[in-house]
C-alpha cells in the first residue's frame, strides 16, 4: 500500500512537473474553479454591485420609434417619371435612409422644436460640468448661435437611429431622450420633416424642368417644321410620288418580284412532274401507288387486267407448263396490255412537258419585267437616299418635340400635385418603459464580465500559488509519500466533551496544550491523521528496522516539534514504550514546553556529566519518556555533538530499551545539525507547512542532504486550513467527518 521513498538521484533531478501541466484538461480547470470559488464569487459580486450602482445612479433615457415605408403603389399610380424620381429597389431604400440622416432634415427638426434652447441638447455634459466645478471650463461664457446649433446637431445625431427593417421597404426612425413624450414628438417630426423635404425637392426639380423644357420645346418646334418642309420640297423637285405605302417604283418592284417567285415555283413544280413521269416510263408497268397517284382511269384499268393475267399465267405455267398454248396466249395479251399502258404514260408525259414549257416562258417574261422595273428604280436611287435622310431628320425632330412636350405637361401636373414615395405607417408613441439603461442586459453583462474576470483572476492566482496544498502535489514534486495532512490547531479546533478529558497543567499556555493535543482530543481529525503516520511507520518496519524516528522540516515554525511530540504521545498512549528526544540543540522549544524545570538533558548525557535515568522525565498520563536538550546555552558546535560516537552509542542504548525513539531535529535550511544524524536514524518524517513553504526551497534543501532523502518515510503537510483544503481535495473536507465526529460530541 505504501511505496518506498524515491532515491536521491530522483530528487536531485529537480522538481517534477504536475501531470498535465503542458496541456490542461477541462477537469483541471474545473478543479481551479472549485478551489478559487470565493475569489470568483467576490469579483463577480463586486462587478454586479458596480452594475447595480450604475443602474441606480444613471439617468433613464426613453426611445420612441416611428415606421416609414417606400410606397410602391404610389409609384405605380403616378408613373410620371420626372427628374429626381428613381425606381424603388433596395438601393433606393438605403438612399432614403441616408437622406433621413441628412443635415437638412435634422436642422429642420432642431428649428421647429427650438432645440438650441434645450439644455438636454446644448448642455455642457458630464465632462463639462466636472470641469466647470473645478474651474477648468474652457471657452466663452455665452456660446455663439453657430456653436449652439452645432452642439445641438451633434447631440441630436447621437440620439437618433435610423435603420432598415430586415429586407423590407420599411425604415425605423428611433429617437432617445430623457423625456418620453419628447422622444415621441421628435421621432414623428423627423418623419414629417423628411416628407416635407422630399416634396420641396420634387417641386423645385419639376419647376426647373418646366422652365428648361419650355425653352427647348420652342426650338424643337421650329426645327421640326423646317425638316418637314424640306421633305415636301424634295419630293416635288424629283417627281417622287408616295402612295402612303411607299414609293410607286418600290411597289411595282415588289409586285413583280412576288409574281416572279410564284412563276419560279410553278416552273419547278412542272419540271418535277415531267421528271417523275420519265422515271415511271422506265418501269414499264407502274406499281399500285404510282397508278393511284396519277389518278388516270385508263392506266388503273389496264394495270388491273395486267395483274389478273399475270396471276393466271403463273398458275397455268405451274399446271400445264410454260409452252402450253393457253399460257402463250396469256403472255401475248399481257404484252399488248403493257404496250397500251406505255402509250398512255407517254401521252401524259407530253402533257406534262407542255405545261413545263409554258411555265418557263412565263417565268422569263416576268424576269424581263422585273429587270425593267429595277432599271427604272436605279435611276432614282440617289434621290431616294437624299429623301430618306431628310425624312429621318424630320421624324427625329418631331419625336423629340413630342417627347419634350409630354415631359412639359407632366411637370406642369406635378407642380400642382407633387407626391413622394415615402409615407408614415406607424407614428411614434410615448414609451412606457426606459430603453437605457437596460437593466437585464447590464446585469447579464455584469455577471458575464464578473465571471470572466473572476475566472481570469482565479486561474492567475492558482498558477501563481506555488505551495503545497494537496498530497498529489507532494508526491509529484518531491517524489515522496504524503503520510498525512494535519489540520491547523487553533480556535477552530474541535472541542471534545468527554468526561475523561485530561486537564492540562500548563498554566494556560497554548503551546504545551498543542504538544499533547492527541491525548486531550483522541477522536479529533488531527489525531486520526497522526494515526495514519503511525500505521505507515509500522508497515515500513516490515521492510527494514524502523524504531529510531526523526522529525525535521525545511524552515523553522513549520510544526515539526508539535508533530514529533504528538506522534510520541500517540505511540505511548497506545501502550508502546516510547522516548521523545529533543535533539534541536539550537532552539530546544520542546524542552521548554514539556520539561521547563529540567536541569540535565541530552547534552549532559552525551558529555557523560549525567546519567540517562537522571535526565529522563516521565509523563504520568501516557508514560512517555522525555529526554530534554539539557544545557545548550554555551554550545557552539552542536552538529559535532549529534554526530559524535557518544551520541551514536546513546541512540543504540535507547534502541535497546524502547520500542520507538522519536527525535525532534532542527530544520534543514538554517543549520546542518539534522544532516549528521542519518547514520543512526532509521526513518525521517519530513514536516511541510501547508500553503506556505515553497517547493523550490524544499527541493534545494533536500539536494544538499542525500542521507536524509534516502531515509525519508514520507511528508506530513501541517497546519492545513480545513475549509480551504476542501476546495483542493473534496474528500479532505469537513463534510466527510462531520457525522462521525458528531457521534462523539465533536463539532468538526
Short mmCIF file of N, CA, C and O in Angstrom, two decimals, residues 216 220-221 223-225 227-228 231 388-404:
data_model
loop_
_atom_site.label_atom_id
_atom_site.label_comp_id
_atom_site.label_asym_id
_atom_site.label_seq_id
_atom_site.Cartn_x
_atom_site.Cartn_y
_atom_site.Cartn_z
N UNK A 216 -36.82 74.69 -74.57
CA UNK A 216 -36.38 73.65 -75.51
C UNK A 216 -37.49 73.30 -76.50
O UNK A 216 -37.21 73.02 -77.68
N UNK A 220 -37.36 73.09 -80.70
CA UNK A 220 -37.67 71.84 -81.41
C UNK A 220 -38.85 72.03 -82.38
O UNK A 220 -38.89 71.40 -83.45
N UNK A 221 -39.80 72.88 -82.02
CA UNK A 221 -40.94 73.11 -82.91
C UNK A 221 -40.46 73.73 -84.23
O UNK A 221 -40.88 73.34 -85.32
N UNK A 223 -37.43 73.56 -85.55
CA UNK A 223 -36.60 72.61 -86.28
C UNK A 223 -37.44 71.53 -86.95
O UNK A 223 -37.17 71.13 -88.10
N UNK A 224 -38.49 71.04 -86.29
CA UNK A 224 -39.35 70.01 -86.88
C UNK A 224 -40.10 70.55 -88.09
O UNK A 224 -40.25 69.87 -89.13
N UNK A 225 -40.61 71.79 -88.02
CA UNK A 225 -41.33 72.38 -89.15
C UNK A 225 -40.41 72.55 -90.35
O UNK A 225 -40.79 72.24 -91.51
N UNK A 227 -37.76 70.78 -91.09
CA UNK A 227 -37.44 69.46 -91.63
C UNK A 227 -38.58 68.92 -92.47
O UNK A 227 -38.36 68.31 -93.53
N UNK A 228 -39.80 69.10 -92.05
CA UNK A 228 -40.94 68.60 -92.83
C UNK A 228 -41.07 69.35 -94.17
O UNK A 228 -41.37 68.76 -95.21
N UNK A 231 -38.64 67.98 -96.80
CA UNK A 231 -39.05 66.71 -97.39
C UNK A 231 -40.05 66.94 -98.54
O UNK A 231 -39.95 66.35 -99.63
N UNK A 388 -34.63 59.89 -97.95
CA UNK A 388 -34.66 59.16 -96.66
C UNK A 388 -33.94 59.96 -95.56
O UNK A 388 -34.39 60.00 -94.42
N UNK A 389 -32.83 60.57 -95.92
CA UNK A 389 -32.13 61.38 -94.93
C UNK A 389 -32.99 62.53 -94.43
O UNK A 389 -33.07 62.81 -93.23
N UNK A 390 -33.65 63.20 -95.38
CA UNK A 390 -34.49 64.32 -94.99
C UNK A 390 -35.67 63.85 -94.16
O UNK A 390 -36.05 64.49 -93.16
N UNK A 391 -36.27 62.72 -94.55
CA UNK A 391 -37.42 62.21 -93.81
C UNK A 391 -37.02 61.74 -92.41
O UNK A 391 -37.76 61.96 -91.43
N UNK A 392 -35.84 61.09 -92.30
CA UNK A 392 -35.37 60.64 -90.98
C UNK A 392 -35.12 61.83 -90.06
O UNK A 392 -35.46 61.81 -88.87
N UNK A 393 -34.52 62.87 -90.60
CA UNK A 393 -34.27 64.06 -89.79
C UNK A 393 -35.57 64.70 -89.34
O UNK A 393 -35.71 65.11 -88.18
N UNK A 394 -36.56 64.72 -90.25
CA UNK A 394 -37.84 65.31 -89.88
C UNK A 394 -38.53 64.50 -88.79
O UNK A 394 -39.10 65.04 -87.84
N UNK A 395 -38.46 63.15 -88.89
CA UNK A 395 -39.08 62.29 -87.88
C UNK A 395 -38.38 62.44 -86.52
O UNK A 395 -39.04 62.44 -85.47
N UNK A 396 -37.06 62.57 -86.53
CA UNK A 396 -36.31 62.72 -85.27
C UNK A 396 -36.70 64.01 -84.56
O UNK A 396 -36.96 64.03 -83.35
N UNK A 397 -36.74 65.10 -85.33
CA UNK A 397 -37.14 66.37 -84.72
C UNK A 397 -38.56 66.31 -84.19
O UNK A 397 -38.86 66.86 -83.11
N UNK A 398 -39.43 65.63 -84.93
CA UNK A 398 -40.82 65.55 -84.48
C UNK A 398 -40.92 64.70 -83.20
O UNK A 398 -41.68 65.04 -82.28
N UNK A 399 -40.17 63.57 -83.14
CA UNK A 399 -40.20 62.72 -81.94
C UNK A 399 -39.66 63.46 -80.72
O UNK A 399 -40.21 63.37 -79.62
N UNK A 400 -38.58 64.21 -80.93
CA UNK A 400 -38.03 64.98 -79.82
C UNK A 400 -39.02 66.04 -79.35
O UNK A 400 -39.19 66.26 -78.15
N UNK A 401 -39.66 66.66 -80.31
CA UNK A 401 -40.64 67.68 -79.96
C UNK A 401 -41.79 67.08 -79.16
O UNK A 401 -42.21 67.63 -78.13
N UNK A 402 -42.32 65.91 -79.61
CA UNK A 402 -43.42 65.26 -78.89
C UNK A 402 -42.99 64.82 -77.49
O UNK A 402 -43.77 64.96 -76.52
N UNK A 403 -41.79 64.28 -77.37
CA UNK A 403 -41.30 63.80 -76.07
C UNK A 403 -41.15 64.96 -75.09
O UNK A 403 -41.59 64.88 -73.94
N UNK A 404 -40.54 66.04 -75.51
CA UNK A 404 -40.36 67.18 -74.61
C UNK A 404 -41.70 67.83 -74.28
O UNK A 404 -41.88 68.34 -73.17
#
